[in-house]
CSV table of C-alpha atoms in Angstrom, one decimal:
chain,number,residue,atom,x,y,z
Z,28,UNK,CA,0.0,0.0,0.0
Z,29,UNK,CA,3.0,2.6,0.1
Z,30,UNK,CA,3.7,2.6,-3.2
Z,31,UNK,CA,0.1,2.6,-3.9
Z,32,UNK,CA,0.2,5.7,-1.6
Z,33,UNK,CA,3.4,6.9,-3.2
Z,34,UNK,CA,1.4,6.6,-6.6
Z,35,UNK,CA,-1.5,8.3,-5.6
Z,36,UNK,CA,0.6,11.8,-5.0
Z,37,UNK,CA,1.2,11.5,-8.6
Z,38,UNK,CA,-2.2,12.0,-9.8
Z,39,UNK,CA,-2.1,15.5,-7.8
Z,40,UNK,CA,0.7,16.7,-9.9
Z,41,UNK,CA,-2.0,16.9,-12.9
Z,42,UNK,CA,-4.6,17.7,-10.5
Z,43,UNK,CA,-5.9,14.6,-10.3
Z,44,UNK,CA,-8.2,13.5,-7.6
Z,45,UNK,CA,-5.3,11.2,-6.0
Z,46,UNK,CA,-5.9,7.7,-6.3
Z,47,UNK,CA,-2.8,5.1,-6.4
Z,48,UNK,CA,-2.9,1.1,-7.4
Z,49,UNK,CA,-0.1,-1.6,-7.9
Z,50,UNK,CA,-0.9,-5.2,-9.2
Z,51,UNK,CA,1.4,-7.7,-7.1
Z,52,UNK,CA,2.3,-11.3,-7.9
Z,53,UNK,CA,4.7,-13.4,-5.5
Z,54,UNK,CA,5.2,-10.4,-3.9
Z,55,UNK,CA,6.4,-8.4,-6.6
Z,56,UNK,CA,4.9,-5.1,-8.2
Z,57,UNK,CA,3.7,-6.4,-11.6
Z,58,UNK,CA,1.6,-3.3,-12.6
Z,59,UNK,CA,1.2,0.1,-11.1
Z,60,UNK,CA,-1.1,3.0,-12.2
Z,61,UNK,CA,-2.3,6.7,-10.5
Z,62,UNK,CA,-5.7,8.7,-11.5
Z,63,UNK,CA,-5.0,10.5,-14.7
Z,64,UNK,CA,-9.3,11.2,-15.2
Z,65,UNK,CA,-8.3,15.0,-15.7
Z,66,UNK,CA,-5.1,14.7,-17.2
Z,67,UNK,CA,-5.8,12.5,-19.9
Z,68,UNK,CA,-9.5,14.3,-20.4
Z,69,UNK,CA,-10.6,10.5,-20.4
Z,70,UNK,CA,-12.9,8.9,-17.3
Z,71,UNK,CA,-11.8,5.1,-17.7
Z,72,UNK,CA,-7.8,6.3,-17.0
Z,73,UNK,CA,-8.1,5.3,-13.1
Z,74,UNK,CA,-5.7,4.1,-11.3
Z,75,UNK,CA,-7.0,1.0,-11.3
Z,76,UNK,CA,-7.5,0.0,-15.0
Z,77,UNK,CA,-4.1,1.5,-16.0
Z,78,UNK,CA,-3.0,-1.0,-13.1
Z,79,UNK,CA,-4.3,-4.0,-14.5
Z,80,UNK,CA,-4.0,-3.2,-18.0
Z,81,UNK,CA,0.2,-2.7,-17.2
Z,82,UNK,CA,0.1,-6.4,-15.1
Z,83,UNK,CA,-1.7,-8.3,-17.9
Z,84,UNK,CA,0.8,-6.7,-20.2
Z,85,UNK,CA,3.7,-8.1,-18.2
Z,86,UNK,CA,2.3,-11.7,-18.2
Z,87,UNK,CA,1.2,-11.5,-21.6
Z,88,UNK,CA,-2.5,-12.7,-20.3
Z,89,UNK,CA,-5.7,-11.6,-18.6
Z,90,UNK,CA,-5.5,-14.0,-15.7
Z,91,UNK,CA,-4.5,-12.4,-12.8
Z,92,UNK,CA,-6.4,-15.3,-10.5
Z,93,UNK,CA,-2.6,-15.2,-8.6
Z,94,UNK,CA,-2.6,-11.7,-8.3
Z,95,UNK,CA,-3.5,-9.4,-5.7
Z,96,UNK,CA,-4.7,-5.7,-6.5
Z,97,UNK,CA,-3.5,-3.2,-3.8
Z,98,UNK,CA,-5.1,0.1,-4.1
Z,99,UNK,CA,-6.2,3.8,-1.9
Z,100,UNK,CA,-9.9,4.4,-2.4
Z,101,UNK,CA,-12.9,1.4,-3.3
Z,102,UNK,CA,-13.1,1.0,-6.9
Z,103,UNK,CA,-15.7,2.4,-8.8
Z,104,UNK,CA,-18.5,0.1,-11.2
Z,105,UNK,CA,-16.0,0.1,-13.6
Z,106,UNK,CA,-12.9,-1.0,-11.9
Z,107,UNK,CA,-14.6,-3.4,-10.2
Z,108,UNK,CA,-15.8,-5.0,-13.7
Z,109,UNK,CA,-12.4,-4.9,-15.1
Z,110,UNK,CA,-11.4,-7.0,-11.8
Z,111,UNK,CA,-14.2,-9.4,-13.2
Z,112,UNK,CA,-12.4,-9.3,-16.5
Z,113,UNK,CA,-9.0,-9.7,-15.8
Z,114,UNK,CA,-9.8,-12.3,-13.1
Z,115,UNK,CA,-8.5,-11.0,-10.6
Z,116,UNK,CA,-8.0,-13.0,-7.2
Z,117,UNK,CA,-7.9,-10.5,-4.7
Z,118,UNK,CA,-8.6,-6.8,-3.9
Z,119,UNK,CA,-7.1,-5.2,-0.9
Z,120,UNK,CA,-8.5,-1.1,-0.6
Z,121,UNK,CA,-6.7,1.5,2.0
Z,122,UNK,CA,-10.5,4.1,2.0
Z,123,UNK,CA,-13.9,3.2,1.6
Z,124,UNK,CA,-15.6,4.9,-0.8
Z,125,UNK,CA,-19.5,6.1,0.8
Z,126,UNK,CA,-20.8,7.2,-2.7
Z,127,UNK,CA,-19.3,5.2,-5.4
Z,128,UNK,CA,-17.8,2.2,-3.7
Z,129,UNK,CA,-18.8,-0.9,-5.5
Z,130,UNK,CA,-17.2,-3.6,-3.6
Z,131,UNK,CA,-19.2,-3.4,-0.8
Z,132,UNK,CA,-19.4,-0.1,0.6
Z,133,UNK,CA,-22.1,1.5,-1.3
Z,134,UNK,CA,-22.9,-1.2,-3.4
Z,135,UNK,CA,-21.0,-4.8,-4.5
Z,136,UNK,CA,-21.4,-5.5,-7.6
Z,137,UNK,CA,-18.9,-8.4,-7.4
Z,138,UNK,CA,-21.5,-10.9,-6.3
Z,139,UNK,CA,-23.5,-10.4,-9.1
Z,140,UNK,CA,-20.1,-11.8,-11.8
Z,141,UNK,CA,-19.0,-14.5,-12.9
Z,142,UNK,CA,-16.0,-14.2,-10.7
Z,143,UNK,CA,-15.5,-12.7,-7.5
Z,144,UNK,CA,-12.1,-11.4,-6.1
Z,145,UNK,CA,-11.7,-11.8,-2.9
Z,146,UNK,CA,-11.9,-8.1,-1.1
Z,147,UNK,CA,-10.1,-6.9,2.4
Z,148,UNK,CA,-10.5,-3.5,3.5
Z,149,UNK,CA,-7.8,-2.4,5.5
Z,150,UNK,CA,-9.2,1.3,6.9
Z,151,UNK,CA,-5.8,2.7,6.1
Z,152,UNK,CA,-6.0,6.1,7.3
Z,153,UNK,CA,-3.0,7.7,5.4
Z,154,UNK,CA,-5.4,6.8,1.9
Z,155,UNK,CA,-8.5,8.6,3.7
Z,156,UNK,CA,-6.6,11.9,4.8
Z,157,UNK,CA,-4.7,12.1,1.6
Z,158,UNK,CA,-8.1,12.3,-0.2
Z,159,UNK,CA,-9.3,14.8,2.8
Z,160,UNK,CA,-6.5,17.3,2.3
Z,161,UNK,CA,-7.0,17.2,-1.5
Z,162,UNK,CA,-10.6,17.7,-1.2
Z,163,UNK,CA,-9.5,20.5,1.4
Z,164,UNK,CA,-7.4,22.1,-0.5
Z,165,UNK,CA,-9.4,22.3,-3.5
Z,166,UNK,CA,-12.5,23.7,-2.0
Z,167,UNK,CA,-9.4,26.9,0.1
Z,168,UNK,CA,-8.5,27.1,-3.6
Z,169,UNK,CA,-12.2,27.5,-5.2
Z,170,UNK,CA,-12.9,30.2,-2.8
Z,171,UNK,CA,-9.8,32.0,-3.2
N,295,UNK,CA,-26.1,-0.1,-35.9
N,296,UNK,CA,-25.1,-1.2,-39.3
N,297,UNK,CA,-21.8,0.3,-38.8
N,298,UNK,CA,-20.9,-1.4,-35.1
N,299,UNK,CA,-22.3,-4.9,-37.2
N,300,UNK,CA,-19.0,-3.8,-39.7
N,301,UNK,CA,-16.8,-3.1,-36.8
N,302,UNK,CA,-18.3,-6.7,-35.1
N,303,UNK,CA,-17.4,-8.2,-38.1
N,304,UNK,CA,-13.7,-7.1,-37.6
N,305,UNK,CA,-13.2,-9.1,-34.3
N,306,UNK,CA,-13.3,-11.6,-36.1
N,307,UNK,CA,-10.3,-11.0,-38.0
N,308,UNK,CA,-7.8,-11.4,-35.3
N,309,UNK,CA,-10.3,-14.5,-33.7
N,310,UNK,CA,-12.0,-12.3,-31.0
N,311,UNK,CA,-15.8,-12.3,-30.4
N,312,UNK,CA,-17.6,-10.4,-32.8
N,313,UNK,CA,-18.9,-7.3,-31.2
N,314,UNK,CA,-18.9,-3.9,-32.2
N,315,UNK,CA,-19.5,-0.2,-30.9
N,316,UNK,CA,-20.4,3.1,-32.2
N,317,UNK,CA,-20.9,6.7,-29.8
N,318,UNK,CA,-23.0,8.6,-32.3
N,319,UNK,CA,-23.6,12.5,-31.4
N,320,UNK,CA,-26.0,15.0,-33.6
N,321,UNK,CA,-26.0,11.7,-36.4
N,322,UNK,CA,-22.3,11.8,-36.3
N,323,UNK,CA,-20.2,9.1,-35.2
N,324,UNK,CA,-17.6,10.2,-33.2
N,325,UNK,CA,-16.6,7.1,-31.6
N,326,UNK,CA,-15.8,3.3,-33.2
N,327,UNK,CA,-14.4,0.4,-31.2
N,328,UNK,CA,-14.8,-3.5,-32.2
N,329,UNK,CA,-13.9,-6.2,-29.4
N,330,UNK,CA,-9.8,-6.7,-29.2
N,331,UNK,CA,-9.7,-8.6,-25.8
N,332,UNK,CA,-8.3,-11.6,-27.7
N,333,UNK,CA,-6.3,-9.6,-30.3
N,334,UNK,CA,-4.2,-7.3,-27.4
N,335,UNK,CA,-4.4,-9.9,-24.6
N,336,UNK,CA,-6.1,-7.3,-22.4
N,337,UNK,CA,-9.6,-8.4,-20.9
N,338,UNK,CA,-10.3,-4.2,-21.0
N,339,UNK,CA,-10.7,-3.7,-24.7
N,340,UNK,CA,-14.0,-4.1,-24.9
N,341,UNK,CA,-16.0,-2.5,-28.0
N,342,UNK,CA,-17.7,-0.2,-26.2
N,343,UNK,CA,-14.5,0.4,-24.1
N,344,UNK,CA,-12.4,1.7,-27.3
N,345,UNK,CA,-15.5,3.5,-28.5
N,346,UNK,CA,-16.5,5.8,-25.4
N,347,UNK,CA,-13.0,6.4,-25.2
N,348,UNK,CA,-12.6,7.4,-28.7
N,349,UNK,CA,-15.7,9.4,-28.4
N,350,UNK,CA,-14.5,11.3,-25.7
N,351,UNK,CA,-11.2,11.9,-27.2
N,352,UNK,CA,-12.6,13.5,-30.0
N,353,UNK,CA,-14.8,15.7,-27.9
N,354,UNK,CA,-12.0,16.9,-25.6
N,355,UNK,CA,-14.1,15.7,-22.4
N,356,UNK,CA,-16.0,12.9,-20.9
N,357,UNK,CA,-19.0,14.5,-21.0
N,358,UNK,CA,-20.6,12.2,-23.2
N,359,UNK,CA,-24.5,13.3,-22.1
N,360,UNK,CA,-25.5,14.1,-25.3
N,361,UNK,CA,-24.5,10.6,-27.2
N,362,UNK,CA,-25.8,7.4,-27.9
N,363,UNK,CA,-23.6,4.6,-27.3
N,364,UNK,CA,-24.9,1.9,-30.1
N,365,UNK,CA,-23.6,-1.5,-29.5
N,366,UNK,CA,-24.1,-5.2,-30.9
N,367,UNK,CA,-24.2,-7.2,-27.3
N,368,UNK,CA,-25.2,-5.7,-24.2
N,369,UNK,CA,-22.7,-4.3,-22.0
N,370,UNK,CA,-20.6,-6.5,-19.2
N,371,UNK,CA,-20.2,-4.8,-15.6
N,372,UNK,CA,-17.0,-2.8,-16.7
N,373,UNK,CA,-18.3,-1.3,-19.6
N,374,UNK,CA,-21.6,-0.7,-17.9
N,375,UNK,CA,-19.4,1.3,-15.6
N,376,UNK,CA,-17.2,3.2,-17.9
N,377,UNK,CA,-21.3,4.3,-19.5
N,378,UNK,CA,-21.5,6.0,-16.1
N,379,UNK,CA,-18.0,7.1,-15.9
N,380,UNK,CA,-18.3,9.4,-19.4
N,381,UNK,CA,-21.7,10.0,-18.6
N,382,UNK,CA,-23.1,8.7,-21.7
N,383,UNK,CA,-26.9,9.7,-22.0
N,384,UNK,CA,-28.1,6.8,-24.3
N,385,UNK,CA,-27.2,3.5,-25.1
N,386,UNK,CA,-28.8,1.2,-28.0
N,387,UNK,CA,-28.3,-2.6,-27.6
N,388,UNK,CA,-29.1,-5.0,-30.1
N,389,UNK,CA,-28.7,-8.2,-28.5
N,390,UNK,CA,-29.1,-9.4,-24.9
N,391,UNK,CA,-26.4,-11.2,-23.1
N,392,UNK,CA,-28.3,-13.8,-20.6
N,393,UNK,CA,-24.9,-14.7,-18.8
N,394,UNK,CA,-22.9,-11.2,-18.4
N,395,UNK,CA,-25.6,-8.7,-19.5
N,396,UNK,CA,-25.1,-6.0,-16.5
N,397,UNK,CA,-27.7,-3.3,-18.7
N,398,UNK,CA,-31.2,-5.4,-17.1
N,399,UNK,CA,-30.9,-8.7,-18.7
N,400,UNK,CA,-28.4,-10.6,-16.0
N,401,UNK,CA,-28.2,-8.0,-13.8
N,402,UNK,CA,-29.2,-4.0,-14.2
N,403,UNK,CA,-26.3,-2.3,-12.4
N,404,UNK,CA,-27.1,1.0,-14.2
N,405,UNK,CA,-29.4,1.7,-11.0
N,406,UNK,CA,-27.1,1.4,-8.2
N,407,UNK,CA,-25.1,4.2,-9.9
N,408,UNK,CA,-25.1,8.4,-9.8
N,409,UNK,CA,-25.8,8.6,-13.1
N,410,UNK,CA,-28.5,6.2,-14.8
N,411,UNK,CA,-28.0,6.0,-19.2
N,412,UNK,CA,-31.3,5.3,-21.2
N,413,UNK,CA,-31.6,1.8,-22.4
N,414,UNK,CA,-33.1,0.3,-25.7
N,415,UNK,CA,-33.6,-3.1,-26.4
N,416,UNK,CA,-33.4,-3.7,-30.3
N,417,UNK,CA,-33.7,-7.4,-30.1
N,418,UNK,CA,-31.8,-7.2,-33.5
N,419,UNK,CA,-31.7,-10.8,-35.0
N,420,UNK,CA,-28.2,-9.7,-36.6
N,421,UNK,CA,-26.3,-9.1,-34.0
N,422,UNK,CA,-27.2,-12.1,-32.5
N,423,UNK,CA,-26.9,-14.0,-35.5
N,424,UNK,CA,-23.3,-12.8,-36.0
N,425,UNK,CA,-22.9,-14.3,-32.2
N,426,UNK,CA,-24.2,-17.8,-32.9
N,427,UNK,CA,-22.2,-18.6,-35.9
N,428,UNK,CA,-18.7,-17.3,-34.2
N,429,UNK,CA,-19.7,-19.7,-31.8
N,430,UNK,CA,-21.2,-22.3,-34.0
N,431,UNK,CA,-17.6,-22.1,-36.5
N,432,UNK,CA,-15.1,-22.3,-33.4
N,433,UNK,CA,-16.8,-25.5,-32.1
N,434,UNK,CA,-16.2,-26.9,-35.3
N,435,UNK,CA,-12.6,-25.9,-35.3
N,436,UNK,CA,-12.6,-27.4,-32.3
N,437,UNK,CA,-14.1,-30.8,-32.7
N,438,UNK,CA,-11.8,-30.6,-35.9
């Protein structure tokens, strides 16, 4: 989760809602990816998809039942259905997400697939606060 | 949908299920994707995936309220989500998907989001058509 973490600062750079995830298999970092939603212009570039798009690019597959997604915030509908397609085995998330988590938190969408990673949440609080201080910052900003 | 029946038609090309997209805005498509999950090895590039994306890029945003997303096979869970993520306002399906249909025929997962597309049924015997015999001619390659 710290280089998920470490990731997630990245997105801010582009001002980027930040949002960090690494892809790990036998403990090593396989694919890693940051929110680029505003920096690309494009809303499927989360942190997330780039993730597991870079991690079935390394093994040459789609089958990442061995792998283990690490990332900061509960993935969205769409993340979580690219778990589904990619096959992914397990999902750990630092933050819940009250509005658009889909693994559990608002909603979870993963029983309703064909395949369902398995999900830990770990409460981190150094993925909550970093959204808190962005979100802070951003509205100080706004009414500057 | 005559033009994401072409595009299906090119999955086919590189032995990937035939299914085809088109984001169509003011009768102007703006957006083409055809089903590469086979072709790239990445369980992401879905038709409707490349399309939206495509669609947006041309646009400059994902602000894809004002399009129709027309499609040959009704969307899976991811692509279902990334129809939230740009905001897409319409989608046009012509054939249902009774095992990973996430649009109302498995599963309607359009309602547990913030943002709900309109969705058509065309129950167009094409597009299912085009399905059966991909999946007709690879059993028998297979038995062969």
């Amino acid at each position: 989760m710290d280089e998920a973490l470490a990731l997630a600062k990245k997105s801010m750079e582009t001002g980027d809602v930040p949002i960090g995830a690494v892809v790990v298999r036998d403990g090593v970092i396989i694919g890693r990816g940051f929110n680029q939603k505003e920096h690309t212009g494009l809303a499927s570039e989360h942190a997330e998809m780039i993730a597991l798009k870079e991690a079935a690019a390394t093994l040459g597959h789609s089958h990442l039942e061995d792998c283990t997604l690490y990332v900061t915030l509960e993935p969205c509908l769409m993340c979580a259905g690219a778990m589904v397609n990619f096959r992914l085995g397990k999902v750990v998330i630092g933050a819940r997400n009250g509005r658009f988590g889909c693994c559990g938190t608002s909603v979870n969408v993963l029983t309703t697939s064909n395949h369902e990673p398995d999900v830990v949440f770990t409460e981190d609080q150094r993925c909550s606060q970093l959204l808190s201080s962005f979100f802070k910052q951003l509205r100080t900003m706004r009414k500057g």
